[in-house]
């Protein structure tokens, strides 16, 4: 494809350990959100490409499943070392296609390294249980085995971390994997595949098919795919969960979110305001764990809004690769329109726009919009109910912790929720009663270290197993063995004998 006479590179699929491209394939443009310019194109695969990738995975799956777990872990360790070595390269790919700041992208790569570290401990994760003498001469034991071919479908906001958290765990468990990355940010995944191959991963164990809905449909209906991992928006997650389950597959589908941060009257308000702007506007609000609602408890609301507003006004919007940018652009013009529409409606539905990011949309061609803060947001307003996925923070005012919990728990989503307080009693009560998968106490974005599971409640996750530490159960199935060995007659053996001769 050419744009303005310039020939654009095309991001290839990755099948059987090599880049694969097809002449005449439909392509989609990858746009740098900071400039609006097309960087390159990506092939959009359909059922035929998915068939090829799944066949490649299937042909590699058996040998990979038989490869001893510590040998698999050694390859993952080599992959980890390459991720560290290529951190800056991966960081700049993320920033160019997704738009987040280089510092934030670097953090994403660091979190991916952590996910690989957890995957290298597969020997420990896959250990089963043993019960001796459950009947006379009978023992029962269990272990876990891989599923075969697993597939992952990932969103645009974490081009490296979400794919890695899926495929590192699945592959460590002895599965082969087919990844369908977001067509908006596809380049990083191909670089990951090259690095994994360099680390010694056998051909076919990891494959990538680029594309959109057609590729997803082909994966979830493919008879040789045993499990589907999905991360994206709630409507798509719900549908993928339903259809994959109907097709008899294991499925985990993580969806969208609206995360609350409750600020108690005894909290350090400066720390809370710092946390609010970081968690609401970092990555331009395009994180599933971004804070979208500040719940101000008691009489501190005016002070909290004033402190947060000052910080929001100082938050610098600019290209992700520019020094001094606190947040980059949104992924697309459509996303900008969604934020504008939400702010337009907010005022009509009772909200007070205290900081208006629309005034800050200065970069001509890029998808920039500044941070917004809206006070007195009603819980029946569209701004409160919809997932805006942009740099907009709503403030809801309540009288006490009980009312705060009622507000948080009435949300259909349950990805993350936090409280800022000086009281251990309030913190514990919040942690015990709040309906959310990840909970923070004086921590604004409580994404747990990968040694714990990750996944929300309610409409934020369909399926009962999450990512990271939970993934080992998802990517394996248990087998329970009950055995009886009758003792062979030993006969008379009065002397020492050589080892192994009996
Ligand atoms: P999205 O749902 O639009 O797309 C996700 C993936 O699904 C992409 O690969 C896309 O190609 C594919 N897809 C899109 N529409 C589809 C359809 N109709 N049928 C089948 N496949 C389809 O999400 P996005 O805009 O890329 O990512 C942002 C969303 O992801 C937000 O809602 C965010 O909260 C969510 N997210 C959730 C988590 C989590 O852990 N819960 C993590 C990251 C992002």
Coordinates of C-alpha atoms and ligand atoms in Angstrom, one line a residue:
X1 CA 0.0 0.0 0.0
X2 CA 1.2 3.5 -0.7
X3 CA 0.2 6.8 1.0
X4 CA 1.2 10.1 -0.7
X5 CA 3.5 8.1 -3.0
X6 CA 5.3 6.5 0.0
X7 CA 5.4 2.7 0.1
X8 CA 4.3 1.6 3.6
X9 CA 5.7 -1.5 5.3
X10 CA 3.1 -4.2 6.1
X11 CA 3.1 -5.9 9.5
X12 CA 3.1 -9.7 8.7
X13 CA 1.4 -12.6 10.5
X14 CA 3.7 -15.0 12.3
X15 CA 3.1 -18.7 11.6
X16 CA 5.4 -21.7 12.1
X17 CA 8.3 -19.5 13.3
X18 CA 8.3 -17.1 10.3
X19 CA 6.7 -13.9 9.0
X20 CA 4.0 -14.7 6.6
X21 CA 2.3 -12.3 4.1
X22 CA -0.3 -12.9 1.4
X23 CA -0.5 -11.0 -1.9
X24 CA -3.9 -9.3 -2.3
X25 CA -4.7 -9.4 1.4
X26 CA -7.0 -6.8 2.9
X27 CA -5.0 -4.3 4.9
X28 CA -5.7 -1.8 7.6
X29 CA -3.7 1.4 8.3
X30 CA -1.8 1.8 11.6
X31 CA -2.0 5.4 12.7
X32 CA 0.4 7.2 15.0
X33 CA -2.1 8.8 17.4
X34 CA 0.3 11.7 18.2
X35 CA 0.5 12.9 14.5
X36 CA -2.5 11.3 12.8
X37 CA 0.0 9.9 10.2
X38 CA -0.2 6.4 8.9
X39 CA 2.9 4.5 10.0
X40 CA 2.5 1.2 8.3
X41 CA -0.3 -1.3 7.4
X42 CA -1.3 -4.6 8.7
X43 CA -2.8 -7.6 7.0
X44 CA -6.3 -8.5 8.1
X45 CA -6.4 -12.3 8.2
X46 CA -9.6 -14.3 7.8
X47 CA -10.6 -18.0 8.3
X48 CA -7.9 -19.2 5.9
X49 CA -5.0 -17.6 7.8
X50 CA -6.5 -18.8 11.1
X51 CA -6.7 -22.3 9.7
X52 CA -3.0 -22.1 8.8
X53 CA -1.9 -20.7 12.2
X54 CA -4.0 -23.3 14.1
X55 CA -2.6 -26.1 12.0
X56 CA 0.9 -24.9 12.7
X57 CA 0.1 -24.7 16.5
X58 CA -1.5 -28.1 16.4
X59 CA 1.5 -29.7 14.7
X60 CA 3.8 -28.3 17.4
X61 CA 1.6 -28.9 20.4
X62 CA 2.3 -32.5 21.2
X63 CA 6.1 -32.3 21.1
X64 CA 5.9 -29.1 23.2
X65 CA 3.6 -30.7 25.8
X66 CA 6.2 -33.5 26.1
X67 CA 9.1 -31.2 26.5
X68 CA 10.1 -31.3 30.2
X69 CA 8.7 -28.3 32.2
X70 CA 12.2 -27.1 33.3
X71 CA 13.3 -27.1 29.7
X72 CA 10.3 -25.0 28.8
X73 CA 11.2 -22.7 31.7
X74 CA 14.8 -22.3 30.4
X75 CA 13.5 -21.0 27.1
X76 CA 11.2 -18.6 29.0
X77 CA 14.2 -17.4 31.0
X78 CA 16.1 -16.7 27.7
X79 CA 13.0 -14.8 26.5
X80 CA 12.9 -12.8 29.7
X81 CA 16.6 -11.8 29.2
X82 CA 15.8 -10.7 25.6
X83 CA 12.8 -8.6 26.8
X84 CA 15.1 -6.8 29.2
X85 CA 17.7 -6.3 26.5
X86 CA 15.1 -4.9 24.0
X87 CA 13.1 -2.9 26.5
X88 CA 13.8 0.4 24.7
X89 CA 13.0 -0.9 21.3
X90 CA 9.6 -2.4 22.6
X91 CA 8.9 0.8 24.5
X92 CA 9.3 2.9 21.3
X93 CA 7.1 0.6 19.3
X94 CA 4.4 0.8 22.0
X95 CA 4.5 4.6 22.1
X96 CA 4.5 5.0 18.3
X97 CA 1.4 2.9 17.8
X98 CA -0.5 3.3 21.1
X99 CA 0.5 6.8 22.1
X100 CA 1.3 6.4 25.8
X101 CA 4.4 8.1 27.2
X102 CA 7.8 6.4 26.9
X103 CA 7.9 6.1 30.7
X104 CA 4.5 4.4 30.9
X105 CA 5.5 2.1 28.0
X106 CA 8.7 1.2 29.8
X107 CA 6.5 0.3 32.9
X108 CA 4.4 -1.9 30.6
X109 CA 7.4 -3.8 29.5
X110 CA 8.6 -4.2 33.1
X111 CA 5.2 -5.7 34.0
X112 CA 5.6 -8.1 31.1
X113 CA 9.0 -9.2 32.3
X114 CA 7.3 -9.9 35.7
X115 CA 4.7 -12.1 34.0
X116 CA 7.4 -14.1 32.3
X117 CA 9.2 -14.6 35.6
X118 CA 6.0 -16.1 37.1
X119 CA 5.7 -18.3 34.0
X120 CA 9.2 -19.7 34.5
X121 CA 7.9 -21.2 37.8
X122 CA 5.6 -23.6 36.0
X123 CA 7.1 -26.6 37.7
X124 CA 5.9 -25.2 41.0
X125 CA 2.5 -24.2 39.6
X126 CA 1.8 -27.5 38.0
X127 CA 2.6 -29.6 41.0
X128 CA -0.3 -31.8 41.9
X129 CA -1.5 -33.4 45.2
X130 CA -0.9 -36.8 46.6
X131 CA -2.9 -38.7 49.2
X132 CA -1.3 -41.9 50.4
X133 CA -3.3 -45.0 51.6
X134 CA -6.8 -43.7 50.8
X135 CA -7.8 -47.4 50.9
X136 CA -5.7 -50.5 51.6
X137 CA -2.7 -50.3 49.2
X138 CA -4.4 -47.5 47.3
X139 CA -3.0 -43.9 46.7
X140 CA -4.7 -41.0 44.8
X141 CA -2.8 -38.3 43.2
X142 CA -3.4 -35.5 40.7
X143 CA -1.6 -33.4 38.2
X144 CA -2.4 -30.9 35.5
X145 CA -1.9 -31.3 31.7
X146 CA -1.9 -28.7 28.9
X147 CA -5.0 -28.2 26.8
X148 CA -3.4 -28.2 23.3
X149 CA -4.0 -25.1 21.2
X150 CA -5.0 -21.9 23.1
X151 CA -5.9 -18.6 21.5
X152 CA -5.7 -15.0 22.8
X153 CA -7.5 -11.9 21.6
X154 CA -6.1 -8.7 23.0
X155 CA -7.0 -4.9 23.2
X156 CA -5.1 -1.8 22.0
X157 CA -4.2 -0.3 25.3
X158 CA -1.5 -2.8 26.3
X159 CA 0.2 -4.0 23.1
X160 CA 2.9 -6.0 25.1
X161 CA 1.7 -6.7 28.6
X162 CA -1.7 -8.3 27.9
X163 CA -0.5 -10.6 25.1
X164 CA 2.6 -11.6 27.2
X165 CA 0.5 -12.3 30.3
X166 CA -1.6 -14.8 28.2
X167 CA 1.0 -16.5 26.0
X168 CA 3.8 -16.8 28.5
X169 CA 1.6 -18.7 30.9
X170 CA -0.1 -20.8 28.2
X171 CA 3.2 -21.8 26.7
X172 CA 4.9 -22.5 30.1
X173 CA 2.1 -24.9 30.8
X174 CA 2.9 -26.8 27.6
X175 CA 0.3 -25.4 25.2
X176 CA 0.8 -24.0 21.7
X177 CA -0.7 -20.5 21.2
X178 CA -2.3 -18.4 18.5
X179 CA -2.5 -14.6 19.3
X180 CA -4.9 -12.2 17.6
X181 CA -3.6 -8.8 18.7
X182 CA -5.5 -5.5 18.3
X183 CA -5.2 -4.4 14.7
X184 CA -4.5 -0.9 16.0
X185 CA -1.2 -1.9 17.6
X186 CA 0.0 -5.1 16.0
X187 CA 3.8 -4.5 15.5
X188 CA 5.0 -5.2 19.1
X189 CA 3.6 -8.7 19.1
X190 CA 5.6 -9.6 16.0
X191 CA 8.8 -8.4 17.6
X192 CA 7.9 -10.5 20.7
X193 CA 7.5 -13.5 18.5
X194 CA 10.9 -12.9 16.9
X195 CA 12.5 -12.6 20.4
X196 CA 10.8 -15.7 21.6
X197 CA 12.1 -17.6 18.6
X198 CA 15.6 -16.3 19.3
X199 CA 15.2 -17.6 22.8
X200 CA 14.8 -21.1 21.4
X201 CA 11.0 -21.6 21.2
X202 CA 10.3 -24.3 18.7
X203 CA 8.5 -23.2 15.5
X204 CA 4.8 -23.4 15.7
X205 CA 4.4 -23.1 19.4
X206 CA 3.6 -19.4 19.1
X207 CA 1.7 -17.9 16.2
X208 CA 0.1 -14.6 15.4
X209 CA -2.8 -13.9 13.1
X210 CA -3.6 -10.2 12.6
X211 CA -7.1 -9.1 11.9
X212 CA -10.5 -8.0 13.2
X213 CA -13.9 -9.6 13.7
X214 CA -13.4 -12.2 10.9
X215 CA -10.2 -13.6 12.5
X216 CA -11.8 -13.6 16.0
X217 CA -14.9 -15.5 14.7
X218 CA -12.7 -18.1 13.0
X219 CA -10.7 -18.7 16.2
X220 CA -13.7 -19.1 18.5
X221 CA -15.3 -21.5 16.1
X222 CA -12.2 -23.5 15.2
X223 CA -12.5 -27.2 16.4
X224 CA -8.8 -27.4 17.2
X225 CA -8.7 -24.5 19.5
X226 CA -9.4 -25.6 23.1
X227 CA -9.4 -22.4 25.0
X228 CA -10.0 -18.7 24.3
X229 CA -8.5 -15.8 26.4
X230 CA -10.0 -12.4 25.6
X231 CA -9.3 -9.0 27.0
X232 CA -11.3 -6.0 25.7
X233 CA -14.6 -4.1 26.0
X234 CA -17.5 -5.6 27.9
X235 CA -20.0 -6.1 25.1
X236 CA -17.4 -8.0 23.0
X237 CA -16.2 -9.9 26.1
X238 CA -19.8 -11.0 26.9
X239 CA -20.4 -12.2 23.3
X240 CA -17.0 -14.0 23.1
X241 CA -17.7 -15.7 26.4
X242 CA -21.1 -16.9 25.2
X243 CA -20.1 -18.1 21.8
X244 CA -16.8 -19.8 22.9
X245 CA -18.7 -21.6 25.7
X246 CA -21.3 -22.8 23.3
X247 CA -18.5 -24.1 21.1
X248 CA -17.4 -26.2 24.1
X249 CA -14.2 -24.2 24.8
X250 CA -12.7 -23.1 28.0
X251 CA -13.0 -19.3 28.0
X252 CA -11.9 -16.4 30.1
X253 CA -13.2 -13.0 28.9
X254 CA -12.0 -9.8 30.7
X255 CA -14.1 -6.7 29.9
X256 CA -14.3 -3.0 30.6
X257 CA -14.5 -1.1 33.8
X258 CA -15.4 2.0 35.8
X259 CA -13.2 2.1 38.8
X260 CA -13.9 4.1 42.0
X261 CA -11.5 5.7 44.4
X262 CA -13.1 6.5 47.8
X263 CA -11.5 9.4 49.7
X264 CA -12.3 9.4 53.4
X265 CA -12.3 12.6 55.5
X266 CA -9.2 11.4 57.4
X267 CA -7.2 10.8 54.3
X268 CA -4.1 12.8 53.3
X269 CA -5.9 14.9 50.7
X270 CA -2.7 15.9 48.9
X271 CA -1.8 12.2 48.5
X272 CA -5.3 11.4 47.4
X273 CA -5.3 14.3 44.8
X274 CA -1.9 13.1 43.5
X275 CA -3.3 9.6 43.2
X276 CA -6.5 10.7 41.5
X277 CA -4.8 12.6 38.7
X278 CA -2.2 9.9 38.1
X279 CA -4.8 7.1 38.0
X280 CA -7.4 9.0 36.1
X281 CA -5.2 10.8 33.5
X282 CA -2.1 8.5 33.2
X283 CA -2.1 6.8 29.8
X284 CA -4.9 9.3 28.9
X285 CA -7.3 7.2 31.0
X286 CA -6.9 4.3 28.6
X287 CA -6.3 1.7 31.2
X288 CA -8.8 -0.9 32.4
X289 CA -7.7 0.0 36.0
X290 CA -7.9 3.8 35.4
X291 CA -9.8 5.6 38.2
X292 CA -12.9 7.2 36.6
X293 CA -14.8 8.1 39.7
X294 CA -13.6 9.9 42.9
X295 CA -16.1 9.3 45.7
X296 CA -15.6 12.2 48.1
X297 CA -16.8 11.3 51.6
X298 CA -18.1 13.9 54.1
X299 CA -17.0 17.5 54.2
X300 CA -13.7 17.2 52.3
X301 CA -15.3 17.3 48.8
X302 CA -14.6 21.0 48.1
X303 CA -11.0 20.8 49.2
X304 CA -10.4 17.5 47.3
X305 CA -11.9 18.9 44.1
X306 CA -9.8 22.1 44.4
X307 CA -6.6 20.1 44.9
X308 CA -7.4 17.7 42.1
X309 CA -8.3 20.5 39.7
X310 CA -5.0 22.3 40.3
X311 CA -3.1 19.1 39.5
X312 CA -5.3 18.4 36.5
X313 CA -4.6 21.9 35.1
X314 CA -0.8 21.2 35.5
X315 CA -1.0 17.8 33.8
X316 CA 0.9 18.1 30.5
X317 CA -0.7 16.6 27.4
X318 CA 1.7 16.0 24.5
X319 CA 3.3 13.3 22.3
X320 CA 4.3 10.2 24.2
X321 CA 7.9 10.5 23.0
X322 CA 8.2 14.2 24.0
X323 CA 10.0 15.2 27.2
X324 CA 7.6 16.5 29.8
X325 CA 4.4 14.8 28.6
X326 CA 2.4 13.4 31.4
X327 CA -0.1 11.8 29.0
X328 CA -0.2 11.2 25.3
X329 CA -3.1 11.2 22.8
X330 CA -6.1 9.0 22.6
X331 CA -6.0 6.1 20.2
X332 CA -8.4 7.5 17.6
X333 CA -10.6 10.4 16.5
X334 CA -13.6 8.2 17.5
X335 CA -12.2 8.1 21.0
X336 CA -11.9 11.9 21.1
X337 CA -15.5 12.2 19.9
X338 CA -16.6 9.8 22.7
X339 CA -15.0 12.0 25.3
X340 CA -16.4 15.2 23.9
X341 CA -19.9 13.7 23.7
X342 CA -19.6 12.5 27.4
X343 CA -18.6 16.0 28.5
X344 CA -21.3 17.7 26.5
X345 CA -23.9 15.4 28.1
X346 CA -22.5 15.7 31.6
X347 CA -23.4 19.3 32.1
X348 CA -27.0 18.6 30.9
X349 CA -27.3 15.8 33.4
X350 CA -26.3 17.7 36.5
X351 CA -22.5 17.7 36.4
X352 CA -20.3 20.7 36.8
X353 CA -17.3 20.7 34.5
X354 CA -14.5 22.1 36.7
X355 CA -11.6 21.4 34.4
X356 CA -12.5 21.2 30.7
X357 CA -10.0 19.1 28.6
X358 CA -11.8 20.2 25.4
X359 CA -10.0 23.5 25.6
X360 CA -6.7 21.7 25.6
X361 CA -7.0 19.9 22.2
X362 CA -4.2 21.9 20.8
X363 CA -2.1 19.5 18.6
X364 CA -3.6 19.9 15.2
X365 CA -3.3 16.4 13.7
X366 CA -3.0 14.1 16.7
X367 CA -5.8 12.7 18.8
X368 CA -5.2 15.0 21.8
X369 CA -7.6 16.1 24.4
X370 CA -6.7 17.4 27.9
X371 CA -7.7 16.1 31.3
X372 CA -11.3 16.9 32.5
X373 CA -12.7 17.0 36.0
X374 CA -16.5 16.9 36.5
X375 CA -18.0 17.5 40.0
X376 CA -21.5 16.7 41.3
X377 CA -21.8 13.8 38.8
X378 CA -25.1 11.9 39.3
X379 CA -25.0 8.1 39.3
X380 CA -27.8 7.9 36.8
X381 CA -26.0 10.1 34.3
X382 CA -24.4 8.8 31.1
X383 CA -20.9 10.1 32.1
X384 CA -21.1 8.0 35.3
X385 CA -22.6 4.8 33.7
X386 CA -20.6 4.5 30.4
X387 CA -17.0 3.5 30.1
X388 CA -15.6 6.6 28.6
X389 CA -12.0 5.3 28.3
X390 CA -10.5 8.7 28.2
X391 CA -9.0 11.3 30.6
X392 CA -12.2 12.2 32.4
X393 CA -12.6 12.0 36.2
X394 CA -16.1 12.3 37.8
X395 CA -16.6 13.3 41.4
X396 CA -19.6 11.8 43.3
X397 CA -20.2 13.2 46.8
X398 CA -21.5 11.0 49.6
X399 CA -22.0 11.3 53.4
X400 CA -20.2 8.3 54.8
X401 CA -18.4 5.0 54.1
X402 CA -21.6 3.0 53.9
X403 CA -23.0 5.3 51.2
X404 CA -19.7 5.1 49.4
X405 CA -19.8 1.3 49.4
X406 CA -23.4 1.4 48.2
X407 CA -22.3 3.6 45.2
X408 CA -19.3 1.5 44.3
X409 CA -21.2 -1.8 44.7
X410 CA -24.1 -0.7 42.5
X411 CA -21.8 -0.4 39.5
X412 CA -22.2 -3.3 37.1
X413 CA -18.4 -3.4 36.7
X414 CA -16.1 -4.7 39.4
X415 CA -12.5 -4.5 38.0
X416 CA -10.8 -2.3 40.7
X417 CA -11.7 -0.1 43.7
X418 CA -9.6 1.8 46.1
X419 CA -9.9 3.7 49.3
X420 CA -7.7 6.5 50.7
X421 CA -7.9 6.7 54.5
X422 CA -5.8 6.9 57.7
X423 CA -8.1 4.4 59.4
X424 CA -7.3 0.7 59.3
X425 CA -10.8 0.0 60.4
X426 CA -12.3 1.8 57.4
X427 CA -9.7 0.2 55.1
X428 CA -10.5 -3.3 56.3
X429 CA -14.3 -2.7 56.1
X430 CA -13.9 -1.4 52.6
X431 CA -11.7 -4.4 51.5
X432 CA -14.1 -6.9 53.1
X433 CA -17.3 -5.4 51.6
X434 CA -16.4 -3.9 48.3
X435 CA -17.4 -5.9 45.1
X436 CA -14.3 -5.8 43.0
X437 CA -11.5 -8.2 41.9
X438 CA -8.6 -5.9 42.8
X439 CA -8.8 -3.6 45.8
X440 CA -6.4 -0.8 46.8
X441 CA -5.9 0.7 50.3
X442 CA -4.0 4.0 49.8
X443 CA -3.0 2.6 46.4
X444 CA -4.8 4.1 43.4
X445 CA -4.3 1.4 40.7
X446 CA -4.2 -1.9 42.6
X447 CA -3.0 -4.1 39.8
X448 CA -1.5 -6.9 41.9
X449 CA 2.0 -8.3 41.3
X450 CA 1.8 -11.2 38.8
X451 CA 2.2 -13.7 41.6
X452 CA -1.5 -13.2 42.3
X453 CA -4.4 -13.6 39.9
X454 CA -5.8 -10.7 38.0
X455 CA -9.4 -10.2 36.9
X456 CA -12.5 -8.3 37.8
X457 CA -16.0 -9.1 39.1
X458 CA -19.4 -8.5 37.5
X459 CA -19.3 -7.2 33.9
X460 CA -15.5 -6.8 34.1
X461 CA -14.9 -10.6 33.7
X462 CA -16.8 -13.5 32.3
X463 CA -15.4 -16.9 33.3
X464 CA -14.0 -17.8 36.6
X465 CA -10.3 -17.7 36.1
X466 CA -8.2 -14.6 35.6
X467 CA -4.7 -13.8 34.2
X468 CA -1.2 -14.1 35.7
X469 CA -1.1 -16.6 38.7
X470 CA -4.7 -17.8 38.0
X471 CA -3.7 -18.6 34.4
X472 CA -2.1 -21.9 35.3
X473 CA -5.5 -23.3 36.2
X474 CA -7.0 -21.8 33.1
X475 CA -4.4 -23.2 30.6
X476 CA -4.4 -26.7 32.1
X477 CA -6.9 -29.5 33.0
X478 CA -6.6 -31.7 36.0
X479 CA -6.2 -35.4 36.0
X480 CA -6.7 -37.5 39.2
X481 CA -5.1 -41.0 39.4
X482 CA -6.1 -43.7 41.8
X483 CA -3.6 -46.5 41.9
X484 CA -3.1 -49.8 43.6
X485 CA 0.2 -51.8 43.3
X486 CA 0.2 -55.3 44.8
X487 CA 3.6 -55.9 46.4
X488 CA 5.8 -58.4 44.4
X489 CA 7.2 -61.3 46.5
X490 CA 10.7 -60.4 47.5
X491 CA 11.9 -63.9 48.4
X492 CA 15.0 -64.3 50.6
X493 CA 17.7 -61.6 50.1
X494 CA 20.3 -61.8 52.8
X495 CA 23.1 -59.9 51.0
X496 CA 23.8 -56.3 49.8
X497 CA 23.1 -56.1 46.0
X498 CA 24.1 -53.6 43.4
X499 CA 21.8 -50.6 43.0
X500 CA 19.2 -51.2 40.2
X501 CA 19.7 -55.0 40.2
X502 CA 16.4 -55.8 42.0
Ligands
LIG1 P1 -12.3 -4.0 21.9 O1 -13.3 -4.8 22.6 O2 -12.8 -3.0 20.9 O3 -11.3 -5.0 21.1 C1 -10.6 -6.0 21.8 C2 -10.2 -7.1 20.8 O4 -11.4 -7.6 20.2 C3 -9.4 -6.6 19.6 O5 -8.4 -7.5 19.2 C4 -10.5 -6.4 18.5 O6 -9.9 -6.7 17.2 C5 -11.5 -7.5 18.8 N1 -12.9 -7.1 18.5 C6 -13.4 -5.9 18.5 N2 -14.7 -5.9 18.2 C7 -15.0 -7.2 18.0 C8 -16.2 -7.9 17.7 N3 -17.4 -7.3 17.6 N4 -16.2 -9.2 17.6 C9 -15.0 -9.9 17.8 N5 -13.9 -9.3 18.1 C10 -13.8 -8.0 18.2 O7 -11.4 -3.3 23.0 P2 -10.3 -2.2 22.8 O8 -10.9 -0.9 22.4 O9 -9.2 -2.7 21.9 O10 -9.7 -2.1 24.3 C11 -10.2 -1.3 25.3 C12 -11.2 -2.1 26.1 O11 -10.5 -3.1 26.7 C13 -11.7 -1.2 27.3 O12 -13.1 -1.6 27.5 C14 -10.9 -1.7 28.5 O13 -11.5 -1.5 29.7 C15 -10.7 -3.1 28.2 N6 -9.6 -3.7 28.9 C16 -9.9 -4.6 29.9 C17 -8.8 -5.1 30.6 C18 -9.1 -6.0 31.8 O14 -8.1 -6.6 32.3 N7 -10.3 -6.2 32.2 C19 -7.5 -4.9 30.3 C20 -7.2 -4.0 29.2 C21 -8.3 -3.5 28.5

